[in-house]
Structure formats: C-alpha cells, structure tokens
Coordinates of C-alpha atoms (C1' of nucleotides) in Angstrom, one line a residue:
Chain I
X28 CA 95.9 110.8 135.0
X29 CA 94.9 107.2 134.9
X30 CA 91.3 108.1 134.1
X31 CA 92.4 110.3 131.3
X32 CA 94.8 107.7 130.0
X33 CA 92.1 105.1 130.0
X34 CA 89.8 107.3 128.1
X35 CA 92.5 108.3 125.6
X36 CA 93.3 104.6 125.1
X37 CA 89.7 103.8 124.4
X38 CA 89.4 106.6 121.8
X39 CA 92.6 105.5 120.1
X40 CA 91.5 101.9 120.0
X41 CA 88.3 102.9 118.2
X42 CA 90.2 105.0 115.7
X43 CA 89.0 108.4 117.1
X44 CA 92.5 109.9 117.1
X45 CA 91.3 113.5 116.9
X46 CA 89.1 113.1 119.9
X47 CA 92.0 111.5 121.8
X48 CA 94.2 114.5 121.1
X49 CA 91.5 116.8 122.1
X50 CA 91.1 115.0 125.4
X51 CA 94.9 115.3 125.9
X52 CA 94.6 119.1 125.5
X53 CA 91.7 119.1 127.9
X54 CA 93.7 117.2 130.5
X55 CA 96.5 119.8 130.3
X56 CA 93.9 122.6 130.8
X57 CA 92.7 120.7 133.9
X58 CA 96.3 120.9 135.1
X59 CA 96.7 117.2 134.8
X60 CA 100.1 116.5 133.2
X61 CA 100.1 113.9 130.5
X62 CA 102.7 111.2 131.4
X63 CA 104.7 108.8 129.3
X64 CA 101.7 106.4 129.2
X65 CA 99.5 109.2 127.7
X66 CA 102.1 109.9 125.0
X67 CA 102.8 106.3 124.2
X68 CA 99.1 105.7 123.8
X69 CA 98.8 108.6 121.3
X70 CA 102.0 107.6 119.5
X71 CA 100.7 104.1 119.2
X72 CA 97.4 105.4 117.8
X73 CA 99.3 107.4 115.2
X74 CA 101.5 104.5 114.3
X75 CA 98.6 102.1 113.9
X76 CA 97.0 104.6 111.6
X77 CA 100.1 104.5 109.5
X78 CA 101.0 108.1 110.5
X79 CA 104.6 107.2 111.4
X80 CA 106.2 110.6 110.8
X81 CA 103.7 112.2 113.1
X82 CA 104.3 109.5 115.6
X83 CA 108.1 110.1 115.6
X84 CA 107.6 113.8 115.9
X85 CA 105.3 113.4 118.9
X86 CA 108.0 111.4 120.6
X87 CA 110.4 114.3 120.1
X88 CA 108.0 117.2 120.8
X89 CA 106.1 115.9 123.8
X90 CA 108.7 117.1 126.2
X91 CA 108.4 113.8 128.0
X92 CA 111.3 111.3 127.8
X93 CA 110.6 108.3 125.6
X94 CA 110.9 104.9 127.3
X95 CA 111.3 101.4 125.9
X96 CA 107.6 101.2 125.1
X97 CA 107.8 104.3 123.0
X98 CA 110.6 102.8 121.0
X99 CA 108.9 99.5 120.7
X100 CA 105.8 101.1 119.2
X101 CA 107.8 103.1 116.6
X102 CA 110.2 100.3 115.7
X103 CA 107.3 98.0 115.2
X104 CA 105.4 100.5 113.1
X105 CA 108.4 101.1 110.9
X106 CA 109.2 97.4 110.6
X107 CA 105.6 96.6 109.6
X108 CA 106.1 98.9 106.6
X109 CA 109.4 97.3 105.7
X110 CA 111.4 100.4 106.8
X111 CA 114.0 98.4 108.4
X112 CA 116.8 101.0 108.1
X113 CA 114.7 103.5 110.1
X114 CA 113.8 100.8 112.6
X115 CA 117.4 99.9 113.2
X116 CA 118.3 103.5 113.5
X117 CA 115.8 104.0 116.2
X118 CA 117.1 100.9 117.9
X119 CA 120.6 102.4 118.0
X120 CA 119.2 105.7 119.2
X121 CA 117.4 104.1 122.1
X122 CA 120.6 102.4 123.2
X123 CA 122.5 105.7 122.8
X124 CA 120.0 107.2 125.2
X125 CA 120.7 104.4 127.7
X126 CA 117.2 103.0 127.4
X127 CA 117.5 99.2 127.7
X128 CA 115.7 97.3 124.9
X129 CA 113.2 94.8 126.2
X130 CA 112.5 91.3 125.1
X131 CA 109.7 92.8 123.0
X132 CA 112.2 95.1 121.2
X133 CA 114.4 92.2 120.3
X134 CA 111.4 90.1 119.3
X135 CA 110.1 92.8 117.0
X136 CA 113.4 93.2 115.3
X137 CA 114.2 89.6 114.8
X138 CA 110.7 89.0 113.3
X139 CA 110.6 92.0 111.1
X140 CA 114.2 91.5 109.8
X141 CA 113.3 87.9 109.1
X142 CA 110.2 89.0 107.2
X143 CA 112.3 91.2 105.0
X144 CA 114.6 88.3 104.2
X145 CA 117.4 89.6 106.4
X146 CA 118.0 86.5 108.5
X147 CA 121.7 87.3 109.1
X148 CA 120.6 90.4 110.9
X149 CA 117.9 88.6 112.8
X150 CA 120.5 86.2 114.1
X151 CA 122.8 89.1 115.0
X152 CA 120.1 90.8 117.0
X153 CA 119.3 87.5 118.7
X154 CA 122.9 87.0 119.7
X155 CA 123.1 90.6 120.9
X156 CA 120.1 89.9 123.0
X157 CA 121.6 86.9 124.6
X158 CA 124.9 88.8 125.3
X159 CA 122.8 91.2 127.3
X160 CA 121.5 88.3 129.4
X161 CA 118.0 88.5 128.0
X162 CA 116.3 85.1 127.7
X163 CA 114.4 84.4 124.5
X164 CA 110.8 83.1 124.7
X165 CA 109.4 80.5 122.3
X166 CA 108.0 83.1 120.0
X167 CA 111.4 84.7 119.6
X168 CA 112.9 81.3 118.8
X169 CA 110.2 80.7 116.3
X170 CA 110.8 84.0 114.6
X171 CA 114.4 83.3 114.2
X172 CA 113.9 79.7 113.1
X173 CA 111.4 81.0 110.5
X174 CA 113.8 83.6 109.3
X175 CA 116.6 81.2 108.9
X176 CA 114.6 78.4 107.3
X177 CA 113.0 80.8 104.8
X178 CA 116.4 81.9 103.5
X179 CA 117.6 78.4 103.2
X180 CA 119.8 78.4 106.3
X181 CA 118.4 75.1 107.5
X182 CA 121.4 73.8 109.3
X183 CA 121.5 77.0 111.4
X184 CA 117.7 76.8 111.9
X185 CA 118.2 73.3 113.3
X186 CA 120.9 74.3 115.6
X187 CA 118.7 77.1 117.0
X188 CA 116.0 74.5 117.4
X189 CA 118.3 72.5 119.6
X190 CA 119.0 75.5 121.7
X191 CA 115.3 76.1 122.0
X192 CA 114.9 72.6 123.4
X193 CA 117.8 73.1 125.8
X194 CA 116.0 76.1 127.1
X195 CA 113.0 73.9 127.9
X196 CA 110.7 74.8 125.0
X197 CA 109.1 71.8 123.4
X198 CA 108.9 72.1 119.6
X199 CA 105.3 71.8 118.3
X200 CA 103.7 71.4 114.9
X201 CA 104.4 75.0 114.0
X202 CA 108.1 74.7 114.9
X203 CA 108.5 71.8 112.5
X204 CA 106.4 73.5 109.9
X205 CA 109.0 76.3 109.7
X206 CA 111.6 73.7 108.8
X207 CA 109.3 71.8 106.3
X208 CA 108.2 75.0 104.5
X209 CA 111.8 76.1 104.5
X210 CA 112.9 72.9 102.8
X211 CA 110.1 73.2 100.3
X212 CA 111.1 76.7 99.5
X213 CA 114.7 75.6 98.9
X214 CA 113.3 72.9 96.7
X215 CA 114.7 70.2 98.9
X216 CA 111.7 68.0 98.3
X217 CA 113.2 64.7 99.5
X218 CA 114.4 66.2 102.7
X219 CA 111.0 67.8 103.4
X220 CA 109.3 64.5 102.7
X221 CA 111.8 62.8 104.9
X222 CA 111.2 65.2 107.8
X223 CA 107.5 64.7 107.5
X224 CA 108.0 60.9 107.6
X225 CA 110.1 61.2 110.7
X226 CA 107.4 63.2 112.4
X227 CA 104.8 60.6 111.4
X228 CA 106.9 57.9 112.9
X229 CA 107.1 59.9 116.1
X230 CA 103.4 60.0 116.1
X231 CA 103.0 63.6 115.0
X232 CA 100.5 64.0 112.2
X233 CA 101.3 66.7 109.7
X234 CA 98.7 69.4 109.7
X235 CA 97.1 71.2 106.8
X236 CA 100.0 73.6 106.5
X237 CA 102.6 70.9 106.2
X238 CA 100.5 69.0 103.7
X239 CA 99.8 72.1 101.6
X240 CA 103.5 73.0 101.5
X241 CA 104.3 69.5 100.2
X242 CA 101.5 69.5 97.7
X243 CA 102.5 72.9 96.5
X244 CA 106.2 72.0 95.9
X245 CA 105.3 68.8 94.2
X246 CA 103.0 70.7 91.9
X247 CA 105.6 73.3 91.2
X248 CA 108.1 70.7 90.3
X249 CA 105.8 68.9 87.9
X250 CA 105.0 66.0 90.2
X251 CA 101.2 66.4 90.0
X252 CA 100.5 62.8 90.7
X253 CA 102.4 62.9 93.9
X254 CA 100.7 66.1 94.8
X255 CA 97.3 64.5 94.3
X256 CA 98.3 61.4 96.3
X257 CA 99.2 63.7 99.2
X258 CA 95.9 65.4 98.7
X259 CA 94.1 62.1 99.1
X260 CA 96.3 61.0 102.0
X261 CA 95.6 64.1 104.0
X262 CA 91.8 63.7 103.6
X263 CA 92.1 60.1 104.7
X264 CA 94.0 61.2 107.8
X265 CA 91.2 63.6 108.6
X266 CA 93.1 66.7 107.7
X267 CA 90.8 69.0 105.8
X268 CA 92.2 70.8 102.8
X269 CA 91.7 74.6 102.9
X270 CA 91.7 77.4 100.4
X271 CA 95.5 77.4 100.2
X272 CA 95.7 73.6 99.5
X273 CA 93.2 74.0 96.7
X274 CA 94.9 77.0 95.3
X275 CA 98.2 75.2 95.0
X276 CA 96.6 72.4 93.1
X277 CA 94.6 74.6 90.9
X278 CA 97.8 76.5 90.1
X279 CA 99.6 73.2 89.3
X280 CA 96.8 72.0 87.0
X281 CA 96.7 75.4 85.2
X282 CA 100.4 75.5 84.7
X283 CA 100.4 72.0 83.2
X284 CA 97.6 72.9 80.8
X285 CA 95.0 70.8 82.7
X286 CA 92.4 73.6 82.7
X287 CA 89.4 71.2 83.0
X288 CA 90.9 69.7 86.1
X289 CA 91.6 73.1 87.5
X290 CA 88.0 74.2 86.9
X291 CA 86.5 71.1 88.5
X292 CA 88.8 71.3 91.5
X293 CA 87.7 75.0 91.8
X294 CA 84.1 73.8 91.9
X295 CA 84.9 71.0 94.4
X296 CA 86.6 73.6 96.6
X297 CA 83.5 75.8 96.6
X298 CA 81.3 72.7 97.3
X299 CA 83.5 72.0 100.3
X300 CA 82.9 75.4 101.8
X301 CA 86.0 77.3 100.7
X302 CA 85.1 80.7 99.4
X303 CA 87.4 81.5 96.5
X304 CA 89.6 84.5 97.1
X305 CA 91.8 86.6 94.8
X306 CA 94.6 84.1 94.8
X307 CA 92.5 81.1 93.8
X308 CA 90.7 83.1 91.1
X309 CA 94.0 84.4 89.8
X310 CA 95.5 80.9 89.7
X311 CA 92.5 79.6 87.7
X312 CA 92.5 82.6 85.4
X313 CA 96.2 82.3 84.9
X314 CA 95.8 78.7 83.7
X315 CA 93.2 79.7 81.2
X316 CA 95.2 82.6 79.7
X317 CA 98.2 80.3 79.3
X318 CA 96.0 77.8 77.5
X319 CA 94.9 80.6 75.2
X320 CA 91.4 80.7 76.6
X321 CA 91.1 84.4 77.0
X322 CA 87.4 84.2 76.6
X323 CA 87.1 81.9 79.6
X324 CA 89.6 84.0 81.5
X325 CA 87.5 87.1 81.0
X326 CA 84.3 85.3 82.0
X327 CA 86.0 84.2 85.3
X328 CA 87.2 87.8 85.8
X329 CA 83.5 88.9 85.5
X330 CA 82.4 86.1 87.8
X331 CA 85.0 87.1 90.3
X332 CA 83.7 90.6 90.4
X333 CA 80.1 89.5 90.5
X334 CA 80.9 87.4 93.5
X335 CA 82.2 90.3 95.4
X336 CA 85.9 89.3 95.0
X337 CA 87.8 92.5 94.1
X338 CA 90.4 91.8 91.4
X339 CA 93.9 92.9 92.6
X340 CA 97.0 94.0 90.7
X341 CA 97.9 90.4 90.1
X342 CA 94.6 89.7 88.4
X343 CA 95.1 92.6 86.1
X344 CA 98.7 91.6 85.4
X345 CA 97.6 88.1 84.4
X346 CA 94.9 89.4 82.1
X347 CA 97.1 92.2 80.6
X348 CA 99.8 89.7 80.0
X349 CA 97.4 87.3 78.3
X350 CA 96.0 89.9 76.1
X351 CA 99.3 91.5 75.1
X352 CA 100.8 88.1 74.5
X353 CA 97.9 87.5 72.1
X354 CA 98.7 90.8 70.5
X355 CA 95.5 92.5 71.6
X356 CA 97.2 95.6 72.9
X357 CA 94.1 97.8 72.7
X358 CA 92.1 95.6 75.1
X359 CA 95.2 95.3 77.3
X360 CA 95.4 99.1 77.6
X361 CA 91.7 99.2 78.1
X362 CA 92.1 97.0 81.2
X363 CA 94.8 99.4 82.4
X364 CA 92.2 102.2 82.3
X365 CA 89.8 100.0 84.1
X366 CA 92.2 99.3 86.9
X367 CA 93.0 102.9 87.1
X368 CA 89.3 103.7 87.5
X369 CA 88.9 101.1 90.1
X370 CA 91.8 102.6 92.1
X371 CA 94.0 99.6 91.6
X372 CA 97.6 100.9 91.1
X373 CA 99.9 99.2 88.6
X374 CA 103.2 97.9 89.9
X375 CA 106.6 97.1 88.5
X376 CA 105.3 93.9 87.0
X377 CA 102.5 95.6 85.1
X378 CA 105.1 97.8 83.5
X379 CA 107.4 94.9 82.8
X380 CA 104.6 93.0 81.1
X381 CA 103.8 95.9 78.8
X382 CA 107.4 96.8 78.1
X383 CA 108.4 93.2 77.3
X384 CA 105.3 92.4 75.2
X385 CA 105.6 95.6 73.2
X386 CA 109.2 95.1 72.5
X387 CA 108.7 91.5 71.5
X388 CA 106.1 92.6 69.1
X389 CA 108.6 94.9 67.6
X390 CA 107.2 98.1 69.1
X391 CA 110.5 99.1 70.6
X392 CA 109.8 102.8 70.6
X393 CA 106.6 102.4 72.6
X394 CA 108.4 100.0 75.0
X395 CA 111.2 102.5 75.6
X396 CA 108.7 105.3 76.1
X397 CA 107.0 103.2 78.8
X398 CA 110.4 102.5 80.3
X399 CA 110.8 106.2 80.7
X400 CA 107.3 106.6 82.0
X401 CA 107.7 104.0 84.7
X402 CA 110.9 105.6 86.0
X403 CA 109.2 109.0 86.1
X404 CA 106.4 107.5 88.1
X405 CA 108.8 106.4 90.7
X406 CA 109.0 102.7 89.7
X407 CA 112.4 101.2 89.8
X408 CA 113.2 98.9 86.9
X409 CA 114.3 95.5 88.0
X410 CA 116.0 92.5 86.4
X411 CA 112.9 91.6 84.4
X412 CA 112.7 95.1 82.9
X413 CA 116.4 95.2 81.9
X414 CA 116.7 91.7 80.8
X415 CA 113.5 91.9 78.7
X416 CA 114.4 95.1 77.0
X417 CA 118.0 94.2 76.4
X418 CA 117.0 90.9 74.9
X419 CA 114.5 92.6 72.6
X420 CA 117.0 95.3 71.6
X421 CA 119.6 92.7 70.7
X422 CA 117.2 90.8 68.6
X423 CA 116.2 94.0 66.9
X424 CA 119.8 94.6 66.0
X425 CA 120.0 97.6 68.3
X426 CA 123.1 96.3 70.1
X427 CA 124.3 99.8 70.9
X428 CA 121.1 100.7 72.7
X429 CA 121.3 97.5 74.5
X430 CA 124.8 98.3 75.7
X431 CA 123.7 101.6 77.0
X432 CA 120.9 100.0 78.9
X433 CA 123.2 97.4 80.3
X434 CA 125.5 100.1 81.6
X435 CA 122.6 101.9 83.1
X436 CA 121.5 98.8 84.8
X437 CA 124.9 98.2 86.4
X438 CA 125.1 101.8 87.6
X439 CA 121.7 101.7 89.2
X440 CA 122.1 98.3 90.8
X441 CA 125.4 99.3 92.5
X442 CA 123.7 102.4 93.7
X443 CA 120.9 100.3 95.2
X444 CA 123.4 98.0 96.8
Chain P
rU18 C1' 100.6 102.3 127.1
rC19 C1' 103.8 98.4 122.9
rC20 C1' 104.8 93.0 119.1
rG21 C1' 104.0 88.4 117.2
rG22 C1' 103.1 82.3 114.8
rC23 C1' 103.8 78.3 109.5
rG24 C1' 101.8 77.1 103.4
rG25 C1' 99.0 79.4 97.8
rC26 C1' 98.6 83.6 92.3
rU27 C1' 101.4 87.4 87.8
rU28 C1' 106.4 89.6 84.1
rU29 C1' 112.6 88.5 81.3
rU30 C1' 116.6 85.0 79.5
rG31 C1' 112.8 79.0 74.8

RNA sequence: UCCGGCGGCUUUUG
C-alpha cells in the first residue's frame, strides 16, 4: 500500500491525475486495498486542480471513512476559492462525525475567514479552538492579528498580540507590519507613523513592506512630499524599494496630475532592476488617461504588450473608462472586442464604467440595455451600478424610473444579506 | 496524505 501511495502521490504532484486514478484501480485489481492516505492524496490532487465537486464526491463515495486530513484538504480548497459557507458547513459536518479538528483545521479557517474580511468569525474559531484545549502556533496568531488589523479592529489585534507574547512567541517585523498596514488601511496615518517611530527607537528598522505601506498611504492622502521623503529615507537606511514601493508612488504622481514624474519614476524603477508588472503599468496608464493623454496611454498599452506583460481586466477598464469619458464610445467598444478575443473576461467594473459613461452622455436607453445584459450574464449590480444609474436617471428627469431602480436595489441587497 | 506569512492599479455620489 505504501508503495502505491507513494507513486500516486508523485503522480498527483506532477499533475497527472488521470494516471494517479488508473494506478488506484490497478492497486485494487492487485487486491491491495486503497486506504485513507490513498484517497486523501487523490482528493488533494482534485482539490488542487480546482475540481472541488469531484473531490467532495470522492470523499463520500470512496467507502473509506474521511479523517481530519480529508476535511482539511476540502476546507482549504473551498476557502481558497472564497466559498466560506461551504467550508464552514464541512467544518460542522466533521464535528458531527466526531472527527476532531486539528490545529491545521483551525488555522485554515482563521486565515481564510480573515482573507474574506470576516474577522469576527476568525476570532470565533480561534476562541473555539482554545476552548478545546488546542494551543495556537505563531502562524495562527499572525492570521488572526492580520484579520483583525485589516478590518480596523486594532485594539483587539493588540490584545491578541499580548496573548501571543504571553504564549512565548516573540513578535517580529511581520507581526508589527500587520499592525502598521492595518493602521494605514484605516487611514490612521499618525498612529502608523508613531508605531514605526516606536519600533525604530527599540532598534527595529522598518522593512520594505512597512515603508511601502507608509509611502502608499501618504500618497493616497495627498502628502506626496512626505511620501517622497520616506522614499529617500528608506534608501538611506539601506532598504531597497521594490516594485510595490514604486507602484504606490507612480500611482500617487498620476493621481495628482504629475505624469512626467510618474513616467520618470517608472524609468528609474526599470533601471533599478524592477520589471514592471500589470499593476505598475496600470497605475501609469491610469495617470495618463486622467490627464487626458489617451494617446500616451495607448502607447504604453502597446509597450506593455510588447514587453510580454499581458493586460488584465483592470488595464482594459482603465482604458475603456478613459475612452468613454472622452466620448469615444466606438473605440471603447472596440477594446471590449479585443479583450474578448484575448480571453480576458469583463467584470462588474467594466459594466459599471460603460453604464455610467453612457448614461452621463445621455444614452440612457443603451445604459439600461447594458444593465439588463449584465444581469443576464450573471453579474450582480453593485452600489456603483445603482448609484450611477439612479443619479443619471434623476438628472434626466426620469425620477419614476429612478425610484423603481431604487426599490429594486433595496430588494436585492436585502436578499444578499 | 493536508494549510499558511505583511504593502501597490480601475467604476458612482463634483
């Protein structure tokens, strides 16, 4: 059995799932019964290939009792795809079957819930884990601190940090970065800066992540000079800016109309060995479109492709928005065709852009048609869609239509809740 | 046989 399991594991790891399943059949014929390890290996192979439904079926149909590893695999697979309800359902199911969750089970849930912004539930799982006498490791503490900090629950994050210390885990740069980035996200710039100062006094130099977070938030709040000062400071301290640091600054320049500065920083970035990626190109292109330089934006779009950097849906959204804002709907729709051909799927934002630009330009009918189309394609209109359309309808003296949409919005949002 | 670490880009209401 062990030999077969090892071989099956190897096949799964190299993505040869079909062969792995064949080998499993062969071992049965050789009257060697597959054991839980065999099935877990196959289930993991399926889950990693994104075939979660099949993975779940295999657990039920294998005739072998699932164990904690089986559940961990499936819960992780579901959580990775944001299917938290299904993951939590399996978690309950495993407890119903008297299978004890492991540290890993809790860790996966705390982290994945946190990633989907559900820090309250992360905390709930964490407490449940401790009730059961399970001792968290440093990773689990980090997942929880991250989840709490990201959702602005900084006091709670700090109290968990104290518990972590009491458990004998020393906080490190990453631990503090969770707090710093959390403060930045909550726009508590002074507090973030203060925390960094405290760490400096304690002899802990902020790393590139902390500096980038501070630079980013200063840029976003219009304090470009301070962002640039931090940029210089980090270099003096021997902390090398990376792609994300540059992208934040390029974005800040672009948003403030400083397109020349954005361009030259982009060049400096390349000269310093950072290969531009989609985000950095997008930030630069965005700045150009906002400055009305659609020609320059298009040139960069071409350059991006020529450099082997594949435009993503954000790239197209930026360009489509720039074009449609300028009233060039035909080129905008041409780009939609192009993204279609390239296999890049539009998202809710793409539709929002078109709907809002069309309605602002007075093409309310086309906008409403697109609204229907997006729903029929399975996209759920969000606040942007509704607010944009309602605003345009009101301004177009179609208050009744606006009211109907408003009611529809309320009906749908309560359904989602 | 199972997980996992922090920061960057786009759309409404000037």
